Short mmCIF file of C-alpha atoms in Angstrom, two decimals:
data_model
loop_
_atom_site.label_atom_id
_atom_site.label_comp_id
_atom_site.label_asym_id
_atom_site.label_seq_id
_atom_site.Cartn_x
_atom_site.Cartn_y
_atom_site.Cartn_z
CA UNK A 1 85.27 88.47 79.93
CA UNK A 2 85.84 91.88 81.10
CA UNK A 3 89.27 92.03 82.00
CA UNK A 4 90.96 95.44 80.98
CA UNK A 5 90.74 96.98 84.39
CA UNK A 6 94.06 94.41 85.31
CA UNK A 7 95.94 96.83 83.24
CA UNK A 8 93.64 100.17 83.02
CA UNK A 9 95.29 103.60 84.39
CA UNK A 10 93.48 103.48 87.46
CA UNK A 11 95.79 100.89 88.93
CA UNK A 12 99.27 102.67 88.20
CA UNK A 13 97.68 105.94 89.46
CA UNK A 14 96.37 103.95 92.65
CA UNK A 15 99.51 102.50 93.28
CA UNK A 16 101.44 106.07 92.59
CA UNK A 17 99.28 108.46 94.67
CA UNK A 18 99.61 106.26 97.80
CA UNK A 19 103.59 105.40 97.46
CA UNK A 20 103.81 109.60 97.29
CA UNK A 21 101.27 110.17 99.94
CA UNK A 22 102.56 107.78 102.32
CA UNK A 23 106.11 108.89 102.14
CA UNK A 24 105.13 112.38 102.04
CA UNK A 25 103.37 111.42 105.25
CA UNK A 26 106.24 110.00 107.17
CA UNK A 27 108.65 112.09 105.96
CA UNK A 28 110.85 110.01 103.61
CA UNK A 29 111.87 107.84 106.26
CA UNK A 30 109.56 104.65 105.97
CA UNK A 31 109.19 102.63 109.22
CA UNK A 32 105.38 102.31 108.63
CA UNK A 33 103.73 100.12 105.24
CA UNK A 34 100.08 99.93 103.68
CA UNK A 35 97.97 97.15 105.09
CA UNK A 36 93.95 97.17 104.60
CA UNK A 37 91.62 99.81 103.42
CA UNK A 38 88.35 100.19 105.81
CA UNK A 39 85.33 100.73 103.90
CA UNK A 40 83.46 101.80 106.53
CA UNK A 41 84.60 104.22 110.03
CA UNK A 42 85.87 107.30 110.20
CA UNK A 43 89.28 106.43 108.52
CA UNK A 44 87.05 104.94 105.50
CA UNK A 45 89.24 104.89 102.33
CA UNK A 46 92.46 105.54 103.60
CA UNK A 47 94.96 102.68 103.78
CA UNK A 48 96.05 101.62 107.75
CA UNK A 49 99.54 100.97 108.08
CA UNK A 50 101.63 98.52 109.70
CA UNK A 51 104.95 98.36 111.38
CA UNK A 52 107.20 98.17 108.61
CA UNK A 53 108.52 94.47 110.10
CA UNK A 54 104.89 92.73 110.04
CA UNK A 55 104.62 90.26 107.19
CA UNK A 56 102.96 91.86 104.57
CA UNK A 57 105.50 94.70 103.63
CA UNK A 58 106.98 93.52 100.80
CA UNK A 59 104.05 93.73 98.55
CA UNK A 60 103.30 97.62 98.41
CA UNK A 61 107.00 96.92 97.13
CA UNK A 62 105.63 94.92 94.88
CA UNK A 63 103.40 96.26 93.50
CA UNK A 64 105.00 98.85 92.51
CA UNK A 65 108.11 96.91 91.05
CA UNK A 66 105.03 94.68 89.21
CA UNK A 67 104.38 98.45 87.10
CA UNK A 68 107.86 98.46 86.78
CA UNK A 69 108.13 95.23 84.72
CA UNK A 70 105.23 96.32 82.50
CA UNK A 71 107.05 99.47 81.73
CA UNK A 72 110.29 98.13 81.22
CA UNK A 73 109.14 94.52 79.29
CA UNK A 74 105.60 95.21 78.69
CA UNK A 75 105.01 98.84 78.02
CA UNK A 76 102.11 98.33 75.31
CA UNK A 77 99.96 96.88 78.45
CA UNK A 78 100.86 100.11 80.44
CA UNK A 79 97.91 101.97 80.00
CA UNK A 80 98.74 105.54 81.07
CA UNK A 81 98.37 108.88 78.95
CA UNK A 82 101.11 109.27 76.79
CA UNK A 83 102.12 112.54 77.95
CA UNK A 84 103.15 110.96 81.08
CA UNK A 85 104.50 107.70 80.37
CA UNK A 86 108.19 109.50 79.88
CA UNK A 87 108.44 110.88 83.40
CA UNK A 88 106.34 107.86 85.09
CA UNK A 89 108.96 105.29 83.25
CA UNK A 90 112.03 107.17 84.69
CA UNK A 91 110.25 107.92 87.78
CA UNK A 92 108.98 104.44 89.07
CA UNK A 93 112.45 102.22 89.45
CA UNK A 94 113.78 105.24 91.98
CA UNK A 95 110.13 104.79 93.50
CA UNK A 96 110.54 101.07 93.79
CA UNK A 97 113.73 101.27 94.84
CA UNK A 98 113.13 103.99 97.68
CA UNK A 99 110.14 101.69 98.95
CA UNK A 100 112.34 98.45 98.74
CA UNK A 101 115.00 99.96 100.89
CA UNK A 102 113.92 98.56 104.74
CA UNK A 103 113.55 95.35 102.88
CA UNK A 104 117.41 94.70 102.60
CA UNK A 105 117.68 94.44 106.27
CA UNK A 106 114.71 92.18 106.58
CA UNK A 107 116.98 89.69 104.38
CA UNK A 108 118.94 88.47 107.49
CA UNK A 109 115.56 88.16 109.91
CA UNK A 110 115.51 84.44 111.45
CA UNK A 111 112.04 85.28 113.45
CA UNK A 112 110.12 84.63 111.01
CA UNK A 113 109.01 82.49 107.72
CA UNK A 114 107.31 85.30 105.76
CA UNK A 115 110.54 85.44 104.11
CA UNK A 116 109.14 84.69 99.86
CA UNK A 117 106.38 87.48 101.23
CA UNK A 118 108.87 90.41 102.09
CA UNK A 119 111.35 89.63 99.73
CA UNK A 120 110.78 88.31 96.61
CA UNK A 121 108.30 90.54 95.11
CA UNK A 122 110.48 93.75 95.25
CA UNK A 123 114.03 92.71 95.85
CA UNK A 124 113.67 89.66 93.72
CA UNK A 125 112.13 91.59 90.73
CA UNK A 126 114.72 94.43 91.56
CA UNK A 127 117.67 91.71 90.00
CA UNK A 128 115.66 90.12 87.36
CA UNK A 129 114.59 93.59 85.85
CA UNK A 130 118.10 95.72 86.21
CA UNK A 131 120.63 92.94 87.44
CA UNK A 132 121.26 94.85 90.89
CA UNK A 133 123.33 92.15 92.65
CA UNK A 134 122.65 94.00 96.02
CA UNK A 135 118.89 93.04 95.91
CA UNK A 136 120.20 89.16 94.64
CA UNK A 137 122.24 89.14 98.10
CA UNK A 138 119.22 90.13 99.80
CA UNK A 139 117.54 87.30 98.49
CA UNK A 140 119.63 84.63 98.82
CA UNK A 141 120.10 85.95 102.56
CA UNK A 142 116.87 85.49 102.97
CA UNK A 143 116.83 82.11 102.05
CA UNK A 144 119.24 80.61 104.08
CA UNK A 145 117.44 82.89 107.32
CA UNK A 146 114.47 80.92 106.23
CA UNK A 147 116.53 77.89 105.78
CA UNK A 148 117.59 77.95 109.55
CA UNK A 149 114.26 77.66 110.72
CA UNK A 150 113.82 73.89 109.49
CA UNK A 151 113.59 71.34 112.28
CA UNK A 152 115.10 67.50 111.05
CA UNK A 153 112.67 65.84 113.70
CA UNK A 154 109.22 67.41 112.22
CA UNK A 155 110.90 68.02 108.67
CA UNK A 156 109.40 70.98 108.58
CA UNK A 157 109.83 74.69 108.38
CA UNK A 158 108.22 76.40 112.10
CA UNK A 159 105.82 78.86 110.45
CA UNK A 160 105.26 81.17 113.66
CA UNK A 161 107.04 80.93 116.97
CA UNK A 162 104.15 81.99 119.13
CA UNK A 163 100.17 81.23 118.30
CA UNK A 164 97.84 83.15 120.77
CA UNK A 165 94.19 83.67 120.62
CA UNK A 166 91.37 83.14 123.16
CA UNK A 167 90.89 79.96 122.86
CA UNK A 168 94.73 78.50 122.43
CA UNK A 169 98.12 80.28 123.44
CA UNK A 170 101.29 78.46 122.00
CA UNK A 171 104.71 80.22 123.25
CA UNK A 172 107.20 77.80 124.07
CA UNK A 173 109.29 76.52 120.95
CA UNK A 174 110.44 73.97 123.02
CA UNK A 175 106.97 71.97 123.15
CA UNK A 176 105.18 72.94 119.95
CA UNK A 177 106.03 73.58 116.31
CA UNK A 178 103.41 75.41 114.17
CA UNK A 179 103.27 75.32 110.73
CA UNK A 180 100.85 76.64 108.54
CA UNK A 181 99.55 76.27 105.25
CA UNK A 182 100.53 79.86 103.96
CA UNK A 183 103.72 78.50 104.57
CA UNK A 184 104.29 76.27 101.23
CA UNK A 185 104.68 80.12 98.97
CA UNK A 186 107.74 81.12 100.48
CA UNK A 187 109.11 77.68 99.55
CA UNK A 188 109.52 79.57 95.89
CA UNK A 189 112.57 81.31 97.85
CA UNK A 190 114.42 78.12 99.01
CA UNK A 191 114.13 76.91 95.56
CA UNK A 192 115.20 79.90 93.72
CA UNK A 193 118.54 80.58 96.09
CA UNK A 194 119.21 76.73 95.81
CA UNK A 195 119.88 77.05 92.09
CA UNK A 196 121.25 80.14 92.29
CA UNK A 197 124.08 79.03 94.19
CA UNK A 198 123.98 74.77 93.63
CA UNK A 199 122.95 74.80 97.37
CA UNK A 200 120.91 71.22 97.44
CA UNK A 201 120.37 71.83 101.26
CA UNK A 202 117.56 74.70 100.42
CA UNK A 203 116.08 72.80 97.82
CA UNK A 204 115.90 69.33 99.97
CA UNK A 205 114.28 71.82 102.95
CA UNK A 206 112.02 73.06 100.75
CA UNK A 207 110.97 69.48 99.19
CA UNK A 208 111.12 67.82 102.78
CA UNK A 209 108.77 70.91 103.98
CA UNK A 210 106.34 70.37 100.67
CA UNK A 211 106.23 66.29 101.78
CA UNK A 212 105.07 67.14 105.67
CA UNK A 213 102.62 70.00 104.57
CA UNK A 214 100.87 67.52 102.13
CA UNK A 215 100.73 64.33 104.93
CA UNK A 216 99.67 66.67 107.69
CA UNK A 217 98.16 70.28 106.59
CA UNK A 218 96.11 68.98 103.42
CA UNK A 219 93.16 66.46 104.20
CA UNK A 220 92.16 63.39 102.84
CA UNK A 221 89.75 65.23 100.59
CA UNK A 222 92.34 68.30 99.78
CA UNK A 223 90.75 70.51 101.93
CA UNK A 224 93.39 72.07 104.17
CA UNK A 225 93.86 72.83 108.10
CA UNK A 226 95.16 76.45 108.53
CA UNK A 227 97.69 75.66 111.29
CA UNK A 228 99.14 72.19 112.48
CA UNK A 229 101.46 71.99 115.58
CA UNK A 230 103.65 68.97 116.77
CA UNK A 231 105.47 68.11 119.41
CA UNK A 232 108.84 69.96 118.84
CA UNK A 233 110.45 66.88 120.52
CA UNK A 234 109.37 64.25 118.53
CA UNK A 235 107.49 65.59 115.65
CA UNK A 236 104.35 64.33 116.37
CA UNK A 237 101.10 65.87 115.34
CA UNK A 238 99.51 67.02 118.32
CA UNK A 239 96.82 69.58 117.00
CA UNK A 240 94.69 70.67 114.11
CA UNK A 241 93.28 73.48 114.62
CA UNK A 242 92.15 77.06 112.80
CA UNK A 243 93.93 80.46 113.52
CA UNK A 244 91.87 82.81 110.76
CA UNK A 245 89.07 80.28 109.69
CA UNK A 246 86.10 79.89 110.43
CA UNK A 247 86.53 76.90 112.99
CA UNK A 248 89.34 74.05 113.19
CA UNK A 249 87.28 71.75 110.55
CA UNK A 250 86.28 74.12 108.61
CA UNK A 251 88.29 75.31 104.84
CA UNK A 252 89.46 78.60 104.89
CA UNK A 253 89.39 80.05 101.75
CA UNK A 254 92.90 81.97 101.76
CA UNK A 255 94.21 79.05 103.25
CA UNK A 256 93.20 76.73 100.33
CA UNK A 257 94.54 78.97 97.71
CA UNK A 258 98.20 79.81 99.67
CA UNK A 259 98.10 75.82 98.81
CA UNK A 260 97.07 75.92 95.15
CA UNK A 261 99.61 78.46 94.52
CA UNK A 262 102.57 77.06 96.67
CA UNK A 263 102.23 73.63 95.20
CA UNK A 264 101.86 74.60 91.83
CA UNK A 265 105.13 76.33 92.15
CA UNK A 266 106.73 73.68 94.15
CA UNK A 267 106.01 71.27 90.95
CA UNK A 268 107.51 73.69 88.83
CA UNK A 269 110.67 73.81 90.38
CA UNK A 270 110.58 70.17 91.28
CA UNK A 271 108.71 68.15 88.57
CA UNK A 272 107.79 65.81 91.09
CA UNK A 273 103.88 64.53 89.88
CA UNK A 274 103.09 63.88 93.82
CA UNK A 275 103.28 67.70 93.89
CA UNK A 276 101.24 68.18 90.21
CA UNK A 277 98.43 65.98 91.85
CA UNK A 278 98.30 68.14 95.26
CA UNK A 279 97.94 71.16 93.20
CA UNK A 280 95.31 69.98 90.87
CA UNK A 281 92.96 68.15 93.91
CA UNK A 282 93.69 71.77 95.81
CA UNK A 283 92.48 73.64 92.77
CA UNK A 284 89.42 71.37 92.05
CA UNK A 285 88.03 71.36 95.84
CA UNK A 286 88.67 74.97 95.71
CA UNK A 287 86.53 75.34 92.21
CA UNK A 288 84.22 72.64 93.22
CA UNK A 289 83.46 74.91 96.35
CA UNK A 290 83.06 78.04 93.85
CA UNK A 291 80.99 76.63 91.75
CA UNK A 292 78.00 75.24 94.56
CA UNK A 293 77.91 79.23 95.62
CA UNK A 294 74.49 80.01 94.85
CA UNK A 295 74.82 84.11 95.47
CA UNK A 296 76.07 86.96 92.88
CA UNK A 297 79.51 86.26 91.22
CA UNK A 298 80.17 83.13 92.72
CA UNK A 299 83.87 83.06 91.61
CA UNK A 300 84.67 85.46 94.60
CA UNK A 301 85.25 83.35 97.36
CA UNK A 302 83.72 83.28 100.60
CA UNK A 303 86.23 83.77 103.38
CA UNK A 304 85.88 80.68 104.80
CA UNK A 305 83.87 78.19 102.87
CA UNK A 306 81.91 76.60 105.56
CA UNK A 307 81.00 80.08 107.16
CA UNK A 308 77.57 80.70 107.70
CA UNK A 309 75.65 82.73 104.98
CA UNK A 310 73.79 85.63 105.73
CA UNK A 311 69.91 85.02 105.02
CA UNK A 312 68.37 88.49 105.94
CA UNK A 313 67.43 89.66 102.70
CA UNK A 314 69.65 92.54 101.77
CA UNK A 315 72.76 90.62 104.04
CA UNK A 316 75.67 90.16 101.64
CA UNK A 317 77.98 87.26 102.47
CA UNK A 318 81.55 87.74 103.91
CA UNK A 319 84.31 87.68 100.29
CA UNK A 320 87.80 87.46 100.63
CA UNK A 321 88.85 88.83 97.01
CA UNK A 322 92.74 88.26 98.12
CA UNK A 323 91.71 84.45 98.05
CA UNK A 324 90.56 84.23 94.24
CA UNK A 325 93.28 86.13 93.51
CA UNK A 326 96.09 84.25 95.12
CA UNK A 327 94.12 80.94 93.62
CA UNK A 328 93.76 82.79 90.11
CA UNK A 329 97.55 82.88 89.72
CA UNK A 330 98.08 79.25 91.38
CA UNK A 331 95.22 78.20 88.48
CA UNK A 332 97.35 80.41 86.04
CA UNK A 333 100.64 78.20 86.87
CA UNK A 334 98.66 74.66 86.85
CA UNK A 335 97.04 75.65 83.15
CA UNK A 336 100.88 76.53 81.89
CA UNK A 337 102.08 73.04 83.21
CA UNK A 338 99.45 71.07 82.20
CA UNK A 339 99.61 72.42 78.77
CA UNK A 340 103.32 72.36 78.24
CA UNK A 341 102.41 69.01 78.98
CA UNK A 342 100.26 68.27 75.93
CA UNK A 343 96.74 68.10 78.15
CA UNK A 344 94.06 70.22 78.17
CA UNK A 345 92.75 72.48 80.99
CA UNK A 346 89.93 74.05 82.40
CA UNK A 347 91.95 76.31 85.24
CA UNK A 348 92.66 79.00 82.58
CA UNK A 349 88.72 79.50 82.37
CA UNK A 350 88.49 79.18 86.16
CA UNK A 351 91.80 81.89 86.92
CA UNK A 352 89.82 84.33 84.18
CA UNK A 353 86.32 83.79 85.38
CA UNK A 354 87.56 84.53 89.03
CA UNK A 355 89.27 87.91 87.80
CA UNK A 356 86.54 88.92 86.05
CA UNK A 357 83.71 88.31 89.22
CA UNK A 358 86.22 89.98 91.13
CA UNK A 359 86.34 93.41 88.84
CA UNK A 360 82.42 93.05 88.75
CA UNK A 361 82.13 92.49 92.10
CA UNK A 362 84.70 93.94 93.94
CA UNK A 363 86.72 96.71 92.09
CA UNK A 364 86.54 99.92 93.95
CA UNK A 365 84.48 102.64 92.32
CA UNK A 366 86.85 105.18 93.34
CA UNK A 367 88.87 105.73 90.13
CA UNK A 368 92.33 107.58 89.95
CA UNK A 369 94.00 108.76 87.14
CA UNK A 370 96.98 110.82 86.74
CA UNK A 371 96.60 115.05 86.45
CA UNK A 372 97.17 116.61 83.31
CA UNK A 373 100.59 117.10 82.75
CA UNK A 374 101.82 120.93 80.86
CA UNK A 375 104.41 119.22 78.08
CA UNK A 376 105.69 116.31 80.46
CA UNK A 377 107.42 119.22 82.59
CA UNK A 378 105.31 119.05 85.45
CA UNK A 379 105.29 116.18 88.35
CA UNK A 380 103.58 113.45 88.28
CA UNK A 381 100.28 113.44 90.49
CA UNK A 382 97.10 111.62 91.26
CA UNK A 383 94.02 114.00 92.53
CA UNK A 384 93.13 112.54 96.08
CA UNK A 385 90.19 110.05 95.38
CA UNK A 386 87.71 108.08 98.45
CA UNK A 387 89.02 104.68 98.31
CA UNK A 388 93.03 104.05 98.39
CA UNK A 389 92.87 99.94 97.08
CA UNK A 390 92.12 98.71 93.71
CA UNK A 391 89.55 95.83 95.03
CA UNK A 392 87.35 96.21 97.70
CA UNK A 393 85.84 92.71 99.63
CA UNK A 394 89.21 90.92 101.23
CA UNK A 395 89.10 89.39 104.77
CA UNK A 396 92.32 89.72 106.69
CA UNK A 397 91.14 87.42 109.86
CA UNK A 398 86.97 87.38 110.97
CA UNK A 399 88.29 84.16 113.33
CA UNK A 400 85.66 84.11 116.52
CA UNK A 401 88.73 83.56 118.81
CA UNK A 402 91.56 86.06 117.20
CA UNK A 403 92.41 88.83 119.13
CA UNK A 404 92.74 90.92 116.35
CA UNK A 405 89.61 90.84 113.82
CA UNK A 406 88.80 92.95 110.64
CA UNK A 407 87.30 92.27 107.19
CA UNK A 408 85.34 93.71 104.35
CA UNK A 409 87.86 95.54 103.22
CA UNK A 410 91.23 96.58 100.77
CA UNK A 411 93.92 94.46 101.44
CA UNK A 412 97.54 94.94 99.94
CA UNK A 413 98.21 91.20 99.04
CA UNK A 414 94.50 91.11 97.05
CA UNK A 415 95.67 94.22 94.84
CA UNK A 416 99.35 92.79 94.90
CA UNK A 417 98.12 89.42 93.40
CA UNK A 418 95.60 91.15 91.27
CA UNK A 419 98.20 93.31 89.12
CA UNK A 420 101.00 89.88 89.37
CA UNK A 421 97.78 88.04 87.52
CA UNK A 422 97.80 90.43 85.19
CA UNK A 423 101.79 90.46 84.69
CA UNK A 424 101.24 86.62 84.60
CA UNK A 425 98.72 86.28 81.75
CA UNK A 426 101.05 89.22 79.76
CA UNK A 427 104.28 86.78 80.15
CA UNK A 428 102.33 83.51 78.70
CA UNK A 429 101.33 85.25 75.97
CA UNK A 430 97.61 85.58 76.97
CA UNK A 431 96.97 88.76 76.53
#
C-alpha cells in the first residue's frame, strides 16, 4: 500500500502556508479558525473560517502540534528538505503555540461538550511534548467544565443544549437532553484529568456516559443513531432521530466511526471487555458496510451509508474522507489491544487499506512544498497553491432538514485525523 503521502512534504508545507496566511490575514490576532475547503464556487480552494468558539478549532491546533511531535520524537518521518528542517524545527512550537493561544480560555467553557475536540489535540500535546504546566491546567479545566455538564437522572453527558432544524427545534434544557454519538471522543478528556489528579468522579462520568451511549445511541445491530434526547426530568428516551444523516434510521458514516474511535479509547482507559466488544461490533458493521460498496475505492466511506447512490453514469457518490479517517485510527487502537492481547487482527489491514483509498481517491492534487531556502537564512515559505486541505471528499452535514448544508469538500478534522494516523502508526512501531 501506498502510504508515504501521510508523511510526504506536502503536508507540513500545507499545514505551514495556511497557519502564516491566515494569521497574516487577520492580523496576528486570531478570532477566526480554518473549517472546510470548497472545491467548487468562487472561493474554490481557499479554506472558510469559523468563529474561533465553534467546535472544530482545536484541530488546525492540532495539526500543527501533530508536525511538532514528528519533529521533536520522530524527525526521520519528517520529510522536509534538509536545508529547512533547522528553521522549520525552531519555528513550529512558537507556531503551535501562537495558534493554541484562544484555546486556554476555551478551557473554562461549560456551553458546550466539544471539550476533547478543542483541547486535547493542541494544549494536551503542548504538556506531553515540552511539559508546559499552563497547557496541563487548561486541560484539566476543561475536564471538570465538561464534567459539570453530566445529569445523574439520564447518566449522561448533554451533548448540545439546543437542536434546531426544519423538521425538529429542541431549546428548552428543562424538557429534553440531547446526546450524541460524537460525544463518546471527548470522554478521552474525563479519563485523562481523572488520573491526572486521582479524581474518580471524571472517570465514573465518563464510564456512566460510555454505559448510556451503548444502551441507547448504538443499536441492536451496532449501527448507531446520531442524536438521542430524553426527558431531562426523568431520563427517559423520548426520541431517535438524525441531525447530519441521512434520515433518523439511517447509519451515518461519521457517526459510526466517532463510536469506533471513542470506545476503543474508552476500553483502553477502562479495560472493561463490555467496552472491547462495542468497539469491535462498531468496527465490523462499519467494515462490513465498506466492504458491500460496489464503486471505486470502496474503503472511503459514503457519508451516510444508507444514502442513495447516484446512478447517472458519470454521478460520483457523496464520500466523507473525515469518516475513514476518524475510523482508521479507532481500527488502529482496536488492532494494538487486541494484539497486546495475544489475538490476531484484521483492523490493521482495514485502518491501512482505508488510508491508502483515501490518498488514491481523495488527496488533493494541489501539492505544496516549501521555497528554496539561500543557506537556511531566509524565511520559511510555501508558494500559494489551488487547494488549501490535504484530502479532498469530506461531508460536514448534506442532512435534508439542516439549516446549514455543505459537502464535497476539505475539512480540518479529515486532514487532522489523517496526519494523527500517521503519528499513530509511527508510535506502534509500524512504520
Amino acid at each position: 500500500m501506498e502510504l508515504k503521502e501521510l508523511f510526504a512534504e506536502n503536508a507540513a508545507a500545507k499545514i505551514w502556508r495556511v497557519a502564516v496566511q491566515l494569521l497574516k490575514d487577520q492580523n496576528n490576532i486570531l478570532d477566526q479558525y480554518p473549517e472546510t475547503v470548497p472545491q467548487t464556487g468562487k472561493n474554490a480552494g481557499k479554506y472558510a473560517t469559523r468563529d474561533a468558539e465553534f467546535w472544530t478549532c482545536g484541530f488546525f491546533p492540532g495539526s500543527i502540534y501533530a508536525l511538532l511531535e514528528r519533529s521533536m520524537k520522530y524527525p526521520q518521518h519528517l520529510h522536509i528538505p534538509n536545508t529547512h528542517r533547522p528553521r522549520f524545527q525552531s519555528e513550529l512550537l512558537q507556531m503551535g503555540r501562537t495558534w493554541a493561544e484562544p484555546l486556554y480560555a476555551m478551557a473554562s467553557r461549560t456551553d458546550t461538550h466539544d471539550m476533547g475536540f478543542i483541547i486535547q489535540p493542541a494544549l494536551q500535546m503542548d504538556w506531553e511534548l515540552t511539559g508546559n504546566t499552563r497547557s496541563l491546567q487548561a486541560v484539566l479545566t476543561a475536564a471538570e467544565s465538561l464534567a459539570s455538564r453530566y445529569d445523574e437522572k439520564v447518566k449522561a453527558i448533554r451533548s448540545w443544549d439546543v437542536a434546531i432544524n426544519k423538521r425538529y427545534n429542541y431549546v428548552d434544557k428543562d424538557v429534553d437532553f440531547l446526546v450524541i454519538i460524537d460525544s463518546m471522543c471527548n470522554l478521552d478528556l474525563l479519563y485523562y484529568a481523572g488520573h491526572h489528579t486521582s479524581n474518580q468522579k471524571l472517570i465514573d462520568i465518563a464510564t456512566t456516559h460510555a454505559h448510556t451511549v451503548l444502551k441507547t445511541v448504538v443499536r441492536e445491530n451496532f449501527s448507531t443513531y446520531h442524536l438521542v434526547n430524553f426527558d431531562a426530568q426523568t431520563g427517559a428516551v423520548k426520541d431517535k432521530l438524525t441531525n447530519q444523516g441521512y434520515k433518523d434510521w439511517s447509519t451515518w458514516s461519521r457517526g459510526q466511526a466517532w463510536g469506533i474511535l471513542g470506545y476503543s479509547q474508552t476500553y483502553m482507559w477502562t479495560r472493561d471487555p463490555v467496552f472491547l466488544h462495542a468497539a469491535t461490533e462498531l468496527a465490523n458493521y462499519f467494515l462490513a458496510r465498506l466492504e458491500a460498496f460496489t464503486c471505486n475505492c470502496p474503503y472511503v466511506p459514503l457519508w451516510d451509508f444508507d444514502a442513495p447512490v447516484p446512478l447517472n453514469q458519470g454521478e460520483l457518490p457523496l464520500r466523507d474522507t473525515s469518516a475513514g479517517m476518524i475510523a482508521a485510527n479507532g481500527l488502529l487502537l482496536l488492532h494494538q489491544v487486541l494484539r497486546g492481547q495475544g489475538e490476531g487482527s484484521r483492523y490493521l489491514a482495514a485502518a491501512m487499506r482505508i488510508a491508502s483509498e483515501t490518498i488514491e481517491l481523495s488527496l488533493s492534487e494541489d501539492k505544496a512544498s516549501f521555497a528554496p531556502m539561500a543557506d537556511g537564512k531566509d524565511s520559511l515559505s510555501v508558494p500559494g497553491g489551488s487547494f488549501d486541505a490535504i484530502l479532498r471528499n469530506a461531508t460536514a452535514c448534506r442532512n435534508e432538514d439542516s439549516l446549514r448544508q455543505y459537502w464535497d469538500h476539505g475539512l480540518v478534522y479529515a486532514d487532522y485525523y489523517f496526519l494523527e494516523f500517521g503519528n499513530k502508526l509511527i508510535r506502534m512501531g509500524l512504520v
